[in-house]
mmCIF file of C-alpha atoms in Angstrom:
data_model
loop_
_atom_site.group_PDB
_atom_site.id
_atom_site.type_symbol
_atom_site.label_atom_id
_atom_site.label_comp_id
_atom_site.label_asym_id
_atom_site.label_seq_id
_atom_site.Cartn_x
_atom_site.Cartn_y
_atom_site.Cartn_z
ATOM 1 C CA UNK A 1 13.126 18.395 9.504
ATOM 2 C CA UNK A 2 14.557 17.182 6.131
ATOM 3 C CA UNK A 3 11.344 17.520 4.124
ATOM 4 C CA UNK A 4 9.671 20.937 3.876
ATOM 5 C CA UNK A 5 6.538 20.518 1.796
ATOM 6 C CA UNK A 6 4.400 17.565 3.221
ATOM 7 C CA UNK A 7 1.380 19.848 3.190
ATOM 8 C CA UNK A 8 2.054 20.990 -0.425
ATOM 9 C CA UNK A 9 2.606 17.424 -1.582
ATOM 10 C CA UNK A 10 -0.681 16.302 -0.062
ATOM 11 C CA UNK A 11 -2.474 19.183 -1.747
ATOM 12 C CA UNK A 12 -1.024 18.331 -5.124
ATOM 13 C CA UNK A 13 -1.995 14.715 -4.723
ATOM 14 C CA UNK A 14 -5.549 15.756 -3.898
ATOM 15 C CA UNK A 15 -5.788 17.907 -7.014
ATOM 16 C CA UNK A 16 -4.376 15.115 -9.109
ATOM 17 C CA UNK A 17 -7.036 12.722 -7.827
ATOM 18 C CA UNK A 18 -9.921 15.214 -7.778
ATOM 19 C CA UNK A 19 -9.657 16.524 -11.343
ATOM 20 C CA UNK A 20 -7.792 18.913 -13.622
ATOM 21 C CA UNK A 21 -6.261 21.956 -11.834
ATOM 22 C CA UNK A 22 -6.637 25.423 -13.355
ATOM 23 C CA UNK A 23 -3.738 26.499 -15.548
ATOM 24 C CA UNK A 24 -0.994 28.145 -13.561
ATOM 25 C CA UNK A 25 -0.152 31.827 -14.209
ATOM 26 C CA UNK A 26 3.241 32.444 -15.757
ATOM 27 C CA UNK A 27 5.380 35.713 -15.874
ATOM 28 C CA UNK A 28 8.369 37.271 -14.286
ATOM 29 C CA UNK A 29 8.588 36.250 -10.497
ATOM 30 C CA UNK A 30 11.666 38.448 -9.742
ATOM 31 C CA UNK A 31 11.142 40.624 -6.690
ATOM 32 C CA UNK A 32 12.747 43.165 -4.350
ATOM 33 C CA UNK A 33 13.530 41.545 -0.967
ATOM 34 C CA UNK A 34 12.994 44.244 1.763
ATOM 35 C CA UNK A 35 14.406 43.786 5.240
ATOM 36 C CA UNK A 36 12.291 45.688 7.745
ATOM 37 C CA UNK A 37 13.589 43.807 10.685
ATOM 38 C CA UNK A 38 16.340 44.821 13.083
ATOM 39 C CA UNK A 39 18.529 41.918 11.940
ATOM 40 C CA UNK A 40 20.693 41.096 8.926
ATOM 41 C CA UNK A 41 19.206 38.666 6.451
ATOM 42 C CA UNK A 42 22.067 36.154 5.849
ATOM 43 C CA UNK A 43 20.331 33.666 3.454
ATOM 44 C CA UNK A 44 17.341 33.889 1.156
ATOM 45 C CA UNK A 45 15.663 30.982 -0.635
ATOM 46 C CA UNK A 46 12.895 31.073 -3.271
ATOM 47 C CA UNK A 47 11.576 28.071 -5.073
ATOM 48 C CA UNK A 48 8.287 27.234 -6.899
ATOM 49 C CA UNK A 49 5.611 26.072 -4.399
ATOM 50 C CA UNK A 50 5.445 22.764 -6.383
ATOM 51 C CA UNK A 51 9.102 21.946 -5.579
ATOM 52 C CA UNK A 52 10.101 19.768 -2.640
ATOM 53 C CA UNK A 53 13.427 21.521 -1.965
ATOM 54 C CA UNK A 54 14.419 25.101 -1.365
ATOM 55 C CA UNK A 55 17.238 25.134 -3.853
ATOM 56 C CA UNK A 56 20.171 27.463 -3.715
ATOM 57 C CA UNK A 57 20.729 30.572 -1.391
ATOM 58 C CA UNK A 58 19.654 33.338 -3.696
ATOM 59 C CA UNK A 59 22.013 35.863 -2.003
ATOM 60 C CA UNK A 60 25.113 34.050 -2.927
ATOM 61 C CA UNK A 61 27.890 35.861 -0.874
ATOM 62 C CA UNK A 62 25.733 38.890 -0.230
ATOM 63 C CA UNK A 63 23.740 39.776 2.892
ATOM 64 C CA UNK A 64 20.825 42.204 3.386
ATOM 65 C CA UNK A 65 21.368 44.508 6.409
ATOM 66 C CA UNK A 66 18.451 45.870 8.408
ATOM 67 C CA UNK A 67 16.599 48.618 6.505
ATOM 68 C CA UNK A 68 18.087 47.611 3.127
ATOM 69 C CA UNK A 69 16.767 45.681 0.067
ATOM 70 C CA UNK A 70 18.123 43.270 -2.521
ATOM 71 C CA UNK A 71 16.731 42.309 -5.871
ATOM 72 C CA UNK A 72 16.102 38.522 -6.252
ATOM 73 C CA UNK A 73 16.207 37.641 -9.857
ATOM 74 C CA UNK A 74 14.191 34.463 -10.825
ATOM 75 C CA UNK A 75 13.674 32.868 -14.243
ATOM 76 C CA UNK A 76 10.620 33.835 -16.328
ATOM 77 C CA UNK A 77 7.810 31.228 -15.981
ATOM 78 C CA UNK A 78 6.067 29.953 -12.859
ATOM 79 C CA UNK A 79 4.637 32.571 -10.578
ATOM 80 C CA UNK A 80 3.741 30.804 -7.310
ATOM 81 C CA UNK A 81 6.705 30.541 -5.032
ATOM 82 C CA UNK A 82 7.691 29.830 -1.411
ATOM 83 C CA UNK A 83 10.303 32.204 0.073
ATOM 84 C CA UNK A 84 12.493 31.656 3.181
ATOM 85 C CA UNK A 85 14.971 34.017 4.776
ATOM 86 C CA UNK A 86 17.526 33.193 7.493
ATOM 87 C CA UNK A 87 18.651 35.948 9.971
ATOM 88 C CA UNK A 88 22.055 36.658 11.500
ATOM 89 C CA UNK A 89 24.038 33.539 10.540
ATOM 90 C CA UNK A 90 23.890 30.103 8.896
ATOM 91 C CA UNK A 91 21.298 28.100 10.787
ATOM 92 C CA UNK A 92 19.909 31.280 12.463
ATOM 93 C CA UNK A 93 16.272 32.225 12.955
ATOM 94 C CA UNK A 94 14.188 31.653 9.863
ATOM 95 C CA UNK A 95 11.008 33.231 8.481
ATOM 96 C CA UNK A 96 8.900 31.977 5.513
ATOM 97 C CA UNK A 97 6.185 33.033 3.144
ATOM 98 C CA UNK A 98 4.206 30.285 1.249
ATOM 99 C CA UNK A 99 2.228 30.210 -1.962
ATOM 100 C CA UNK A 100 2.999 33.828 -3.007
ATOM 101 C CA UNK A 101 2.222 34.962 -6.569
ATOM 102 C CA UNK A 102 5.509 36.699 -7.145
ATOM 103 C CA UNK A 103 4.388 37.881 -10.642
ATOM 104 C CA UNK A 104 2.022 40.275 -8.858
ATOM 105 C CA UNK A 105 4.689 41.475 -6.306
ATOM 106 C CA UNK A 106 7.314 44.188 -6.611
ATOM 107 C CA UNK A 107 8.497 44.233 -2.995
ATOM 108 C CA UNK A 108 8.386 41.341 -0.555
ATOM 109 C CA UNK A 109 8.945 42.565 3.004
ATOM 110 C CA UNK A 110 10.211 40.589 5.960
ATOM 111 C CA UNK A 111 10.033 42.126 9.492
ATOM 112 C CA UNK A 112 11.314 39.237 11.591
ATOM 113 C CA UNK A 113 8.139 38.993 13.703
ATOM 114 C CA UNK A 114 7.397 35.458 12.575
ATOM 115 C CA UNK A 115 11.022 34.214 12.751
ATOM 116 C CA UNK A 116 11.344 30.746 14.222
ATOM 117 C CA UNK A 117 14.350 30.568 16.665
ATOM 118 C CA UNK A 118 17.100 28.113 15.854
ATOM 119 C CA UNK A 119 15.991 27.466 12.309
ATOM 120 C CA UNK A 120 18.314 25.049 10.533
ATOM 121 C CA UNK A 121 19.266 25.558 6.872
ATOM 122 C CA UNK A 122 17.585 23.096 4.494
ATOM 123 C CA UNK A 123 19.547 19.963 3.777
ATOM 124 C CA UNK A 124 22.293 20.519 1.283
ATOM 125 C CA UNK A 125 21.815 24.351 1.170
ATOM 126 C CA UNK A 126 24.970 25.517 2.991
ATOM 127 C CA UNK A 127 26.344 28.917 1.864
ATOM 128 C CA UNK A 128 28.670 28.410 -0.956
ATOM 129 C CA UNK A 129 32.346 29.413 -0.404
ATOM 130 C CA UNK A 130 32.223 32.038 -3.168
ATOM 131 C CA UNK A 131 30.937 32.870 -6.593
ATOM 132 C CA UNK A 132 31.879 30.603 -9.458
ATOM 133 C CA UNK A 133 34.528 31.971 -11.865
ATOM 134 C CA UNK A 134 33.138 34.156 -14.609
ATOM 135 C CA UNK A 135 32.963 32.641 -18.058
ATOM 136 C CA UNK A 136 35.526 33.817 -20.600
ATOM 137 C CA UNK A 137 34.410 36.774 -22.687
ATOM 138 C CA UNK A 138 35.233 40.298 -23.745
ATOM 139 C CA UNK A 139 36.719 42.638 -21.154
ATOM 140 C CA UNK A 140 36.963 46.415 -20.931
ATOM 141 C CA UNK A 141 35.095 49.359 -19.362
ATOM 142 C CA UNK A 142 31.311 48.599 -19.152
ATOM 143 C CA UNK A 143 30.294 51.933 -17.639
ATOM 144 C CA UNK A 144 27.527 53.698 -19.512
ATOM 145 C CA UNK A 145 25.294 56.767 -19.554
ATOM 146 C CA UNK A 146 21.572 56.168 -18.790
ATOM 147 C CA UNK A 147 19.439 58.506 -20.955
ATOM 148 C CA UNK A 148 15.841 58.828 -19.927
ATOM 149 C CA UNK A 149 13.822 59.841 -22.956
ATOM 150 C CA UNK A 150 10.510 58.567 -21.457
ATOM 151 C CA UNK A 151 7.755 60.124 -19.473
ATOM 152 C CA UNK A 152 8.433 58.123 -16.286
ATOM 153 C CA UNK A 153 11.137 58.589 -13.633
ATOM 154 C CA UNK A 154 13.650 55.735 -13.295
ATOM 155 C CA UNK A 155 13.739 54.791 -9.680
ATOM 156 C CA UNK A 156 16.182 51.943 -9.672
ATOM 157 C CA UNK A 157 18.880 50.631 -11.959
ATOM 158 C CA UNK A 158 20.501 47.199 -11.635
ATOM 159 C CA UNK A 159 23.423 45.936 -13.673
ATOM 160 C CA UNK A 160 25.050 42.582 -12.988
ATOM 161 C CA UNK A 161 27.334 40.267 -14.880
ATOM 162 C CA UNK A 162 25.366 37.943 -17.186
ATOM 163 C CA UNK A 163 26.900 35.064 -15.306
ATOM 164 C CA UNK A 164 25.613 36.215 -11.962
ATOM 165 C CA UNK A 165 22.406 34.853 -10.450
ATOM 166 C CA UNK A 166 21.430 38.062 -8.545
ATOM 167 C CA UNK A 167 20.950 41.600 -9.614
ATOM 168 C CA UNK A 168 23.006 43.049 -6.834
ATOM 169 C CA UNK A 169 22.708 46.615 -5.495
ATOM 170 C CA UNK A 170 20.620 49.459 -6.944
ATOM 171 C CA UNK A 171 23.186 51.477 -8.970
ATOM 172 C CA UNK A 172 21.363 54.734 -8.347
ATOM 173 C CA UNK A 173 21.536 54.507 -4.535
ATOM 174 C CA UNK A 174 19.285 57.324 -3.275
ATOM 175 C CA UNK A 175 19.197 59.043 -6.699
ATOM 176 C CA UNK A 176 16.487 58.881 -9.426
ATOM 177 C CA UNK A 177 16.599 59.759 -13.105
ATOM 178 C CA UNK A 178 13.858 62.166 -14.192
ATOM 179 C CA UNK A 179 12.490 62.341 -17.726
ATOM 180 C CA UNK A 180 15.088 64.124 -19.975
ATOM 181 C CA UNK A 181 17.948 63.481 -17.546
ATOM 182 C CA UNK A 182 21.232 61.605 -18.122
ATOM 183 C CA UNK A 183 22.882 59.674 -15.372
ATOM 184 C CA UNK A 184 26.326 57.974 -15.509
ATOM 185 C CA UNK A 185 26.341 54.361 -14.308
ATOM 186 C CA UNK A 186 29.932 53.581 -13.233
ATOM 187 C CA UNK A 187 30.919 49.846 -13.372
ATOM 188 C CA UNK A 188 34.317 48.218 -12.644
ATOM 189 C CA UNK A 189 36.655 47.477 -15.511
ATOM 190 C CA UNK A 190 36.570 43.850 -16.427
ATOM 191 C CA UNK A 191 33.933 41.627 -18.033
ATOM 192 C CA UNK A 192 31.660 43.339 -20.647
ATOM 193 C CA UNK A 193 28.600 41.156 -20.760
ATOM 194 C CA UNK A 194 25.916 42.410 -18.394
ATOM 195 C CA UNK A 195 22.170 42.040 -17.699
ATOM 196 C CA UNK A 196 20.482 45.334 -16.952
ATOM 197 C CA UNK A 197 17.146 46.107 -15.246
ATOM 198 C CA UNK A 198 15.347 49.421 -14.884
ATOM 199 C CA UNK A 199 12.464 50.033 -12.503
ATOM 200 C CA UNK A 200 10.131 53.021 -13.157
ATOM 201 C CA UNK A 201 8.055 55.069 -10.699
ATOM 202 C CA UNK A 202 4.993 52.968 -11.566
ATOM 203 C CA UNK A 203 6.870 49.860 -10.293
ATOM 204 C CA UNK A 204 7.045 48.462 -13.878
ATOM 205 C CA UNK A 205 10.479 46.965 -14.712
ATOM 206 C CA UNK A 206 12.266 46.578 -18.003
ATOM 207 C CA UNK A 207 15.183 44.250 -18.630
ATOM 208 C CA UNK A 208 17.742 43.523 -21.259
ATOM 209 C CA UNK A 209 20.031 40.499 -21.109
ATOM 210 C CA UNK A 210 23.520 39.745 -22.419
ATOM 211 C CA UNK A 211 24.472 43.330 -23.367
ATOM 212 C CA UNK A 212 28.059 43.983 -24.327
ATOM 213 C CA UNK A 213 28.339 47.294 -22.308
ATOM 214 C CA UNK A 214 31.922 47.842 -23.497
ATOM 215 C CA UNK A 215 30.495 48.557 -26.921
ATOM 216 C CA UNK A 216 27.871 51.020 -25.559
ATOM 217 C CA UNK A 217 28.210 54.664 -24.517
ATOM 218 C CA UNK A 218 24.490 55.526 -23.852
ATOM 219 C CA UNK A 219 21.518 53.266 -23.029
ATOM 220 C CA UNK A 220 18.250 54.973 -23.672
ATOM 221 C CA UNK A 221 15.043 54.191 -21.764
ATOM 222 C CA UNK A 222 12.316 53.222 -22.175
ATOM 223 C CA UNK A 223 13.906 50.155 -23.874
ATOM 224 C CA UNK A 224 12.623 49.434 -27.356
#
């Protein structure tokens, strides 16, 4: 099946003919993809429900093993998305969620119960051979100390190159950072320009983009 949204297209056409649709909500649709199945999630796609194509594999060269999670970073703006995961291999069983308001979601869980056997990847969405080369920029040691001067516990920390499209792993692992605590975030020597994201015990995230971490010793939260 080369087209994935006949029903959505028909609905949009109906609204266009029937009158003015309500203004769509906007915000941050980024979410934490949680794999509660007994399979590995090999590919993940997320695109606005108004789009007719799935777009790129949001995992890049990563996979999400059973019982693990992965942050999917999406651009600020439209909130209503369709999400598709593919298990085990390229062209493996697929599971979808439609018309989800991701701006109201922190975790999106897939358990494999609704996976369709033999699902083929969307046309033109084969897994890329590898990440693109990083753009030229300053290099050095981007490691830093996270200083929690707030009242909330930091539950997750994500730090990824500003050129990456995904947040990557939680840098805290199984740890948390309590109010008043300091936690060293160790990053590999190399590019300095990072995006960073902190998630508090309330589920509320904070982000800072294009930070030269090689010029930073401490990052204090909550971010100002």
